[in-house]
CSV table of C-alpha atoms in Angstrom, one decimal:
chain,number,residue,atom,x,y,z
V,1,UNK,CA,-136.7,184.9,170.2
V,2,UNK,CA,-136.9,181.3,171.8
V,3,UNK,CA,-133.9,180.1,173.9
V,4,UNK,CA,-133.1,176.0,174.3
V,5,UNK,CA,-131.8,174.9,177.8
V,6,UNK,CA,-131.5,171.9,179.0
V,7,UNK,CA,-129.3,169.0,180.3
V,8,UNK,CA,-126.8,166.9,177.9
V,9,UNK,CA,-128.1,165.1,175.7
V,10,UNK,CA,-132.0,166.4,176.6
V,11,UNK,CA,-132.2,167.2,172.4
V,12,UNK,CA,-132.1,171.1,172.5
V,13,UNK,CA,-129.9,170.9,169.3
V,14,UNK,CA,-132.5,168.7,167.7
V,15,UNK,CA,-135.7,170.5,168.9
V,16,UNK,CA,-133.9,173.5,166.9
V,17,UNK,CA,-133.8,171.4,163.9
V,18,UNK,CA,-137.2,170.2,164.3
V,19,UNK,CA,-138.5,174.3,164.3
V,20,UNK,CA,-136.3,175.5,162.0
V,21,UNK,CA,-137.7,172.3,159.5
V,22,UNK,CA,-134.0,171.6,158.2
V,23,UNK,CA,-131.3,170.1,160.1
V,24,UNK,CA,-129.0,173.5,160.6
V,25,UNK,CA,-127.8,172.5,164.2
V,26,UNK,CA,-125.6,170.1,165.0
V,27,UNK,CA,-126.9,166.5,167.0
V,28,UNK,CA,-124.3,165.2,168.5
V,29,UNK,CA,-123.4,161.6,169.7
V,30,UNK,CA,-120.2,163.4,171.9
V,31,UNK,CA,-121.5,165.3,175.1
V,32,UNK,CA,-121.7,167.9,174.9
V,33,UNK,CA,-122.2,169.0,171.7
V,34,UNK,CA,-122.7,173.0,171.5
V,35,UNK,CA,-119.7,174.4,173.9
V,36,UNK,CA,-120.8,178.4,173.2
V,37,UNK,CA,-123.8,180.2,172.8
V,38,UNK,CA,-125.3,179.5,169.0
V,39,UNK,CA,-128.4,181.8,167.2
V,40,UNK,CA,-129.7,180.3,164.7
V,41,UNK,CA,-131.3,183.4,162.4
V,42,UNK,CA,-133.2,184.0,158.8
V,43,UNK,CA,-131.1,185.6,156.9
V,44,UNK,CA,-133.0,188.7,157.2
V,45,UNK,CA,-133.3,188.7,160.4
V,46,UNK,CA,-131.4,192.5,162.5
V,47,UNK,CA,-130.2,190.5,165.4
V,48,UNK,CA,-128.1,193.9,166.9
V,49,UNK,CA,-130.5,194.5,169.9
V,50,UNK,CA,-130.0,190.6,170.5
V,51,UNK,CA,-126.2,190.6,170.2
V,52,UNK,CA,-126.4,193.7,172.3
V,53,UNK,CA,-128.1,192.2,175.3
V,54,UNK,CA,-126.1,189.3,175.3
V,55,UNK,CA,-122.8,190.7,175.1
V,56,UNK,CA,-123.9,192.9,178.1
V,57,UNK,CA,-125.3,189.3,179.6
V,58,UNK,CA,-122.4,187.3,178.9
V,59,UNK,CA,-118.9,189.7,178.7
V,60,UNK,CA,-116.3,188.0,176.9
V,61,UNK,CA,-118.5,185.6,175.4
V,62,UNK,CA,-119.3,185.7,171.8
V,63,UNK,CA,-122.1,183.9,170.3
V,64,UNK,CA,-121.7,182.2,166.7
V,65,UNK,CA,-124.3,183.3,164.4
V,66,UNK,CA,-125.8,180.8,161.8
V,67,UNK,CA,-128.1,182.1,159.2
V,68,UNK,CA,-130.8,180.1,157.8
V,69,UNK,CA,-133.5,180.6,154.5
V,70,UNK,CA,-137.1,180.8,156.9
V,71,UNK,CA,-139.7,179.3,155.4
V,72,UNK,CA,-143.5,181.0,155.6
V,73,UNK,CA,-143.9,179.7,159.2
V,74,UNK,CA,-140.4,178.8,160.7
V,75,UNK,CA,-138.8,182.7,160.8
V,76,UNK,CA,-137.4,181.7,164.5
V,77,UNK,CA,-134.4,183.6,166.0
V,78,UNK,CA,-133.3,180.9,168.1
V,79,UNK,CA,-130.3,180.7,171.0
V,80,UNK,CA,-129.0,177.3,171.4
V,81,UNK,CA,-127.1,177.5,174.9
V,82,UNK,CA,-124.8,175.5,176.2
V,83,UNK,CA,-125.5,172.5,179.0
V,84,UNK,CA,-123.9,173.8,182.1
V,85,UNK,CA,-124.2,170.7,183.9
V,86,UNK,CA,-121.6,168.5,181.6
V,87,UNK,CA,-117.7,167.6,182.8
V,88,UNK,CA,-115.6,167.7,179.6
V,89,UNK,CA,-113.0,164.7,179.8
């Protein structure tokens, strides 16, 4: 399990992309771009001791899961967080 931090706009979203080897997160051109938690799974992946842990980390905050088809080498379960250090306008 790899988790992506970093400051707006540092490309956590497309560092994802670039592991997973398809575009299944969203760049964005608006900052910031992922607001809530994302993990990005295979299909097959049993994320319930993830969800688990992070719903005793984060209480009242539910992550979005996206699935994705892994390829041979790219089966990452991957959290995309969200930038803390952004001021929405």
């Amino acid at each position: 399990v790899l988790t992506l931090v970093g400051a707006t706009g540092a490309g956590k979203s497309a560092l994802l992309n670039a592991l997973v080897g398809r575009p299944v997160a969203l760049e964005g051109i608006d900052r910031p771009t992922t607001r809530d938690p994302v993990i990005y799974a295979p299909r097959d992946a049993d994320l319930a001791d993830l969800l688990a842990g992070l719903d005793a980390a984060l209480p009242g905050v539910a992550p979005r899961v996206v699935r994705y088809e892994a390829g041979a080498w790219n089966a990452y379960v991957i959290v995309d967080a969200p930038d803390l250090n952004s001021i929405e306008s």
